[in-house]
Coordinates of C-alpha atoms in Angstrom, one line a residue:
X234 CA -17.8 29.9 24.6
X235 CA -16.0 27.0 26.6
X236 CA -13.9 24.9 24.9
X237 CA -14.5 20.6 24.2
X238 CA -12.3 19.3 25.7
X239 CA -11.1 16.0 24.3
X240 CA -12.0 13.9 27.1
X241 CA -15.8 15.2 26.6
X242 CA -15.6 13.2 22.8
X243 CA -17.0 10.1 22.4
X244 CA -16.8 10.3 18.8
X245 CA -16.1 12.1 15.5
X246 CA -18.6 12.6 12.4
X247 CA -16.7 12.0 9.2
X248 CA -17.1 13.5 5.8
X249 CA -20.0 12.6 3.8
X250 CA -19.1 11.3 0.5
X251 CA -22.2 11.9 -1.1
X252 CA -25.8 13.4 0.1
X253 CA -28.3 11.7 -2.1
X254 CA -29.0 8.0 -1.2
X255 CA -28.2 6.8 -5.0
X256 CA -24.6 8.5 -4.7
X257 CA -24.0 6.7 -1.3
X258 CA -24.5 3.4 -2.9
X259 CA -22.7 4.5 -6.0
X260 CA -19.9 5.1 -3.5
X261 CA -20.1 2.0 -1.8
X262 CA -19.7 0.3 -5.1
X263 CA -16.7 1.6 -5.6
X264 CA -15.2 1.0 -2.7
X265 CA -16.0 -2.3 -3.0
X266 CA -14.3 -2.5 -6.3
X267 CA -11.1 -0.9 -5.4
X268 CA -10.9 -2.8 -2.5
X269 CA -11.6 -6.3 -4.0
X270 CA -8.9 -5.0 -6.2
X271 CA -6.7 -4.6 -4.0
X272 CA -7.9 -7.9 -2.1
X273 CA -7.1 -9.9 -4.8
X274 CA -4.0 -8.7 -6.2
X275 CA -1.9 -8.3 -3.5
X276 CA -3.4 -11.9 -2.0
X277 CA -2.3 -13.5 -5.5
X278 CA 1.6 -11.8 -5.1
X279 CA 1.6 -12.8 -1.2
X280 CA 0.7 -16.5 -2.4
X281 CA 2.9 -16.6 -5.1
X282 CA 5.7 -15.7 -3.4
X283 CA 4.9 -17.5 -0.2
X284 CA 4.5 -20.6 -2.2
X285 CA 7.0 -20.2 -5.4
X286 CA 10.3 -21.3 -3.8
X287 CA 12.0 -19.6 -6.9
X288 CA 11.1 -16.2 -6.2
X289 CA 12.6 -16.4 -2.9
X290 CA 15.3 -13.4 -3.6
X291 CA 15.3 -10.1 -1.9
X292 CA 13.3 -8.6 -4.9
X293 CA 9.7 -10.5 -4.2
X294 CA 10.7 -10.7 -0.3
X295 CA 10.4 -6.8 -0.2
X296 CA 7.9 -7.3 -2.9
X297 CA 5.9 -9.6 -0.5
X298 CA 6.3 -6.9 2.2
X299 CA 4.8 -3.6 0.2
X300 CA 1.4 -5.9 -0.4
X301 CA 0.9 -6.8 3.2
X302 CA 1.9 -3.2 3.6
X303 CA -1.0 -2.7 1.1
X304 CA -3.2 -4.8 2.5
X305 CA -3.0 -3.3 5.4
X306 CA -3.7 0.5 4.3
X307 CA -6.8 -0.1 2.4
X308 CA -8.2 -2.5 5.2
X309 CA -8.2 0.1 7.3
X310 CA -9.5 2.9 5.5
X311 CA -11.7 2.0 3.0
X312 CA -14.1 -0.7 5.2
X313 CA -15.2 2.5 7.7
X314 CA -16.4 4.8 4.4
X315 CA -18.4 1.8 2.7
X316 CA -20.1 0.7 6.2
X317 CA -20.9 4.4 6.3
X318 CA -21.5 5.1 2.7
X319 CA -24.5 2.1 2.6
X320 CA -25.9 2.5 6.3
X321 CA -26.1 6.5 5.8
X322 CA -23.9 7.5 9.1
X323 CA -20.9 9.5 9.3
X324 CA -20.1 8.8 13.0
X325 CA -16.2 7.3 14.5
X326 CA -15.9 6.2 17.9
X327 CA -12.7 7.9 19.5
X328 CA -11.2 5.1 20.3
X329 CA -12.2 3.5 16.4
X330 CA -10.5 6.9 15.0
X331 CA -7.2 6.5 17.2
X332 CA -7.0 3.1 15.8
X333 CA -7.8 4.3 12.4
X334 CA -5.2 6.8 12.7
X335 CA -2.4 4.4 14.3
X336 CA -2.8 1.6 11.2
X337 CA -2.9 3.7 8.8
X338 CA 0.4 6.1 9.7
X339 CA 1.7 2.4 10.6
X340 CA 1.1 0.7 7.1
X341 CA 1.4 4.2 5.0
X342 CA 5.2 4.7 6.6
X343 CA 6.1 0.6 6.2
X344 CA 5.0 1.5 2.3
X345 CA 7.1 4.1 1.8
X346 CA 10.0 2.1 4.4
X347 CA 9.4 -0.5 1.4
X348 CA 9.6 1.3 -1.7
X349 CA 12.7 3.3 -0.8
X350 CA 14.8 -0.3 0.5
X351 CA 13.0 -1.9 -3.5
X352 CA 15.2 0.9 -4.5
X353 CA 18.2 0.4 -2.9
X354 CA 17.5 -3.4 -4.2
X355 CA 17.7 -2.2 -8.1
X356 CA 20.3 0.1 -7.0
X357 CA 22.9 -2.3 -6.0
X358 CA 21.4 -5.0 -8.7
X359 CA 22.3 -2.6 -11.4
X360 CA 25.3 -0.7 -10.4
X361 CA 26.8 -2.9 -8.1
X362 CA 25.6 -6.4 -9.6
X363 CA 28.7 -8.3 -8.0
X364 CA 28.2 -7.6 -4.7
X365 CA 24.8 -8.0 -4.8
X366 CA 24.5 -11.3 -3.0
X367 CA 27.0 -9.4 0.1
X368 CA 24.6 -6.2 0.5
X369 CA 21.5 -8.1 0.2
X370 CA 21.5 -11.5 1.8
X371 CA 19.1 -13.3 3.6
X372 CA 20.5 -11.5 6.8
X373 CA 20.5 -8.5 5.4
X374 CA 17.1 -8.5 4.3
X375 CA 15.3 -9.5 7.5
X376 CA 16.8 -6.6 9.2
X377 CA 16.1 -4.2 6.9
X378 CA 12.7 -5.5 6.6
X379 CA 12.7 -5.4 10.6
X380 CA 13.9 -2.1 10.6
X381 CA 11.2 -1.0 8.5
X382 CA 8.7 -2.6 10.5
X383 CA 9.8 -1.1 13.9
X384 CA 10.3 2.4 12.4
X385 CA 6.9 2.6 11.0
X386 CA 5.8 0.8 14.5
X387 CA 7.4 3.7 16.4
X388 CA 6.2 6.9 14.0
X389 CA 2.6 5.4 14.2
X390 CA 2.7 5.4 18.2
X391 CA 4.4 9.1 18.2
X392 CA 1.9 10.6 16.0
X393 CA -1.3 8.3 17.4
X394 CA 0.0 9.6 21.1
X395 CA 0.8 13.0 20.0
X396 CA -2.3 13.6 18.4
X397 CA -5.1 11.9 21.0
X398 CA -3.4 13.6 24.1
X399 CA -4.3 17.0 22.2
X400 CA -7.5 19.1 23.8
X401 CA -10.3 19.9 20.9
X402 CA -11.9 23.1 21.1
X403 CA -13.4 23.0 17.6
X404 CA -16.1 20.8 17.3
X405 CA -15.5 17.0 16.2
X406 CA -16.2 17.3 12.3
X407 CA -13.7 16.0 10.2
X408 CA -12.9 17.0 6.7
X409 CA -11.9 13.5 5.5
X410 CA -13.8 10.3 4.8
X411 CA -11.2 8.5 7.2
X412 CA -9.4 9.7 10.3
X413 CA -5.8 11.4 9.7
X414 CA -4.2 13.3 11.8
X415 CA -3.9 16.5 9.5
X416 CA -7.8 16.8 10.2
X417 CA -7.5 16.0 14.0
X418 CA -4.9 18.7 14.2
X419 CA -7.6 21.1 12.5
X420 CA -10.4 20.4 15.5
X421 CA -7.0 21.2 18.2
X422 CA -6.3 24.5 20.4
X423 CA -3.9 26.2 18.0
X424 CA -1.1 27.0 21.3
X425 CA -1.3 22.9 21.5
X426 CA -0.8 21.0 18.5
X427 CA 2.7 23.0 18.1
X428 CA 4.2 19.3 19.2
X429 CA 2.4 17.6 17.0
X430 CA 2.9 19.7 13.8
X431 CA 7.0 19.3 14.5
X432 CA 6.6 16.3 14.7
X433 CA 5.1 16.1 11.2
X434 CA 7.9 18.7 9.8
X435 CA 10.5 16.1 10.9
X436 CA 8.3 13.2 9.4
X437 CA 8.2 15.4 6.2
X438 CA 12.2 15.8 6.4
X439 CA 12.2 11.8 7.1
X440 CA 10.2 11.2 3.8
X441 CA 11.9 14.1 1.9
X442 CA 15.2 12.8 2.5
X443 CA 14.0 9.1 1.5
X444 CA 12.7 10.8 -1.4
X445 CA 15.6 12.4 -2.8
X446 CA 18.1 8.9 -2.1
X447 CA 15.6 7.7 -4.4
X448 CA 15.5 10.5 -7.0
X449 CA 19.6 9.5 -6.9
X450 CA 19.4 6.0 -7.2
X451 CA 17.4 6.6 -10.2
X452 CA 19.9 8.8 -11.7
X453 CA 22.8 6.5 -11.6
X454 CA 20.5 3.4 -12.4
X455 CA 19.8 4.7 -15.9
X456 CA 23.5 6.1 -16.0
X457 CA 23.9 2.6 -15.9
X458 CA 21.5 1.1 -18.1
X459 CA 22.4 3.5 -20.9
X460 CA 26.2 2.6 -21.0
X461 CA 25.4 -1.3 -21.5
X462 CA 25.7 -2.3 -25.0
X463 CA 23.1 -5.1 -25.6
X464 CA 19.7 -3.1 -26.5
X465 CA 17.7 -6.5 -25.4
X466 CA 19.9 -5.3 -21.7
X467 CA 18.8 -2.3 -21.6
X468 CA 15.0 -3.3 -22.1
X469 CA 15.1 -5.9 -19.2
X470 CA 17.0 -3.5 -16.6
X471 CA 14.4 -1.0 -17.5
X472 CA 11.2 -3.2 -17.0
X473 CA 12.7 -3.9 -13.3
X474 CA 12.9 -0.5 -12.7
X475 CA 10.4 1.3 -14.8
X476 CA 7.2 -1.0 -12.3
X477 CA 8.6 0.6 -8.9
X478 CA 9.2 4.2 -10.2
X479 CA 5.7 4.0 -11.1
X480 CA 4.3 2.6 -7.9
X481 CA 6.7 5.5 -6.5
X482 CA 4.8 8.4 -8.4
X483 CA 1.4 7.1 -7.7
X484 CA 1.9 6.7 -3.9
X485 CA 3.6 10.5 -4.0
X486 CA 0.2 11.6 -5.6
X487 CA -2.2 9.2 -4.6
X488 CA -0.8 8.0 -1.1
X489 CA -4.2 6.3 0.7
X490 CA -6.5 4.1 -1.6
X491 CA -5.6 3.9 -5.3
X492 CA -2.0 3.0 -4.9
X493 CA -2.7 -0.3 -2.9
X494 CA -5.0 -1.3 -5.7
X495 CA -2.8 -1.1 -8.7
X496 CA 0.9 -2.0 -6.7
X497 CA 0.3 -5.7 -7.8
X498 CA -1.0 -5.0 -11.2
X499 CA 1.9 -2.8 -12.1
X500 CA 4.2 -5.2 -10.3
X501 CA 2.7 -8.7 -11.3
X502 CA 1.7 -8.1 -15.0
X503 CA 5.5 -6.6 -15.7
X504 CA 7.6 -9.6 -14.0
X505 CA 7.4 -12.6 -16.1
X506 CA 8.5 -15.0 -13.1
X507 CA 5.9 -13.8 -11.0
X508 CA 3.1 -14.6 -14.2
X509 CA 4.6 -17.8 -14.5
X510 CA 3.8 -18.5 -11.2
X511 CA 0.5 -17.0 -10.9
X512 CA -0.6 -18.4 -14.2
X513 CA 0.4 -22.1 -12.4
X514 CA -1.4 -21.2 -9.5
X515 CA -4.2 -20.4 -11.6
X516 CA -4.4 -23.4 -13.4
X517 CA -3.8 -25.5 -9.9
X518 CA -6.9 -24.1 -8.9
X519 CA -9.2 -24.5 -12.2
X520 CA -8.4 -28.2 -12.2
X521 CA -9.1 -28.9 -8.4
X522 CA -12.4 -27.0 -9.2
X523 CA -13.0 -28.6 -12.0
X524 CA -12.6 -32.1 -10.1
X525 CA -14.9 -31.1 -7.5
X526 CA -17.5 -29.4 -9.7
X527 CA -19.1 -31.8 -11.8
X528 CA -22.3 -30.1 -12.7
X529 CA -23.9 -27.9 -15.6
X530 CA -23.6 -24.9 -12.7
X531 CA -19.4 -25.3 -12.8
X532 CA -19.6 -23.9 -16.2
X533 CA -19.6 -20.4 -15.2
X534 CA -16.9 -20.9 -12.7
X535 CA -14.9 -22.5 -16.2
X536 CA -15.6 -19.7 -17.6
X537 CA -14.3 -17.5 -14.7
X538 CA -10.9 -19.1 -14.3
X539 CA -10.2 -19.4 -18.3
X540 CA -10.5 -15.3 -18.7
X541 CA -8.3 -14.5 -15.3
X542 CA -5.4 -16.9 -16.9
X543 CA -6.0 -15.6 -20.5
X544 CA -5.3 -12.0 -18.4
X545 CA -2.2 -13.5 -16.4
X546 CA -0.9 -14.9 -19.7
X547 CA -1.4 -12.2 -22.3
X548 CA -0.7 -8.7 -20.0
X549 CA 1.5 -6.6 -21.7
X550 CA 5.5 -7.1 -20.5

């Protein structure tokens, strides 16, 4: 039997994420809801910091970085599945799956670029608190944010490059609801992805070694934390640290959908500055709403706005 070449395919058929038509729309439902989720969240932390001139410190700059990062993942993943889960298709164009692949190695390696420099910030903010404002200015910063940028620019184009330039001699099925190139590789001539899979080992040793700096910073943050004497110090360095070791875990389990959906209520919900300023932000809005809503039909949207700032104001620090 000849082999399908990857020039001959104009597309690839995705997984199916349900058979029946009720599952399908179950599906798309909630799709929808994780990513209104994650819509909503991360827009609310991008706005609060964008607009709040007092959390303008390295902490809610990188902060402000992982939710476009965020964004960014689920934007690209989860709008392909839910068009297919409520029209009934499965089928990719090749040159929508390249792009689907490029974005998402893009935002999921800026993610990961972010959470390890978030732990360098508590890192130095904990052990090394007086030369915090020396390791982490505003100069500082933007080039490590650059960096992390670029990099994630630069493995995105590798792998995107790597992979497409590969001949397919196994059909164009993939196993995944989403392009990745794990699944591209699968449909490959085994003598040709060699490239490609080192490229992934070194990617792994990349992430591993990112990994285990933060595994270390850990370590000597709660070294830290334990020899300070006040217990009401111990509780506040642990609630900065406690949120991103979470988001840490979840992305190491849950790396595609879920984690860009609870980063800002894991984040928001344990940072009282960052309520503070959402809850204002909140009540900015209900009063210009209620000013322009005079009508029995505003009401509801009372109603709306009075239980998201009862959330904002009574989560759990």
């Amino acid at each position: 039997r000849a082999p399908v070449w990857f020039s001959s395919i104009r597309h690839f058929l995705l997984l199916a994420l349900a058979d029946t038509r009720q599952l399908q729309l179950l599906h798309f439902c909630l799709l929808l809801g994780i990513s209104l989720a994650a819509l909503l969240g991360n827009g609310l932390i991008i706005s609060a910091v964008a607009c709040g001139h007092h959390l303008h410190t390295p902490m809610f700059f990188f902060l402000l970085n992982l939710a476009l990062s965020d964004l960014g993942s689920i934007c690209t993943t989860v709008p392909k599945a839910m068009h297919n889960s409520l029209w009934d298709t499965r089928d990719i164009s090749y040159k929508g799956c390249a792009a689907q692949v490029f974005f998402f190695a893009f935002f999921l390696a800026s993610e990961f670029a972010f959470l390890t420099i978030m732990c360098y910030d508590r890192y130095v903010s904990i052990c090394k608190p007086l030369h915090y404002g020396t390791l982490l200015g505003s100069r500082a910063c933007a080039h490590m944010a650059s960096a992390a940028w670029a990099s994630a620019f630069l493995h995105a184009l590798l792998h995107t490059a790597n992979t497409f330039s590969l001949p397919l001699c196994h059909g164009n099925a993939l196993g995944q609801f989403f392009c990745e190139v794990p699944q591209i590789l699968k449909l490959s001539c085994s003598h040709s992805s060699l490239g490609e899979v080192g490229l992934l080992v070194v990617t792994f040793c990349l992430a591993f070694g990112c990994f285990v700096f933060m595994v270390f910073s850990y370590v000597q943050i709660f070294r830290a934390v334990l020899r300070i004497p006040s217990e009401q110090g111990r509780h506040k360095a642990f609630s900065t640290c406690l949120p991103h070791l979470a988001v840490v875990s979840l992305f190491l389990i849950l790396y595609s959908v879920v984690t860009p959906a609870l980063n800002p209520l894991i984040y928001s919900l344990r940072n009282q500055e960052l309520k503070d300023s959402l809850r204002k932000a909140v009540t900015g809005c209900f009063s210009a709403f209620s000013l322009s809503h005079n009508s029995p039909h505003s009401n509801r949207g009372h109603f709306q706005f009075t239980v998201l700032a009862f959330l904002i104001n009574h989560s759990t620090c």
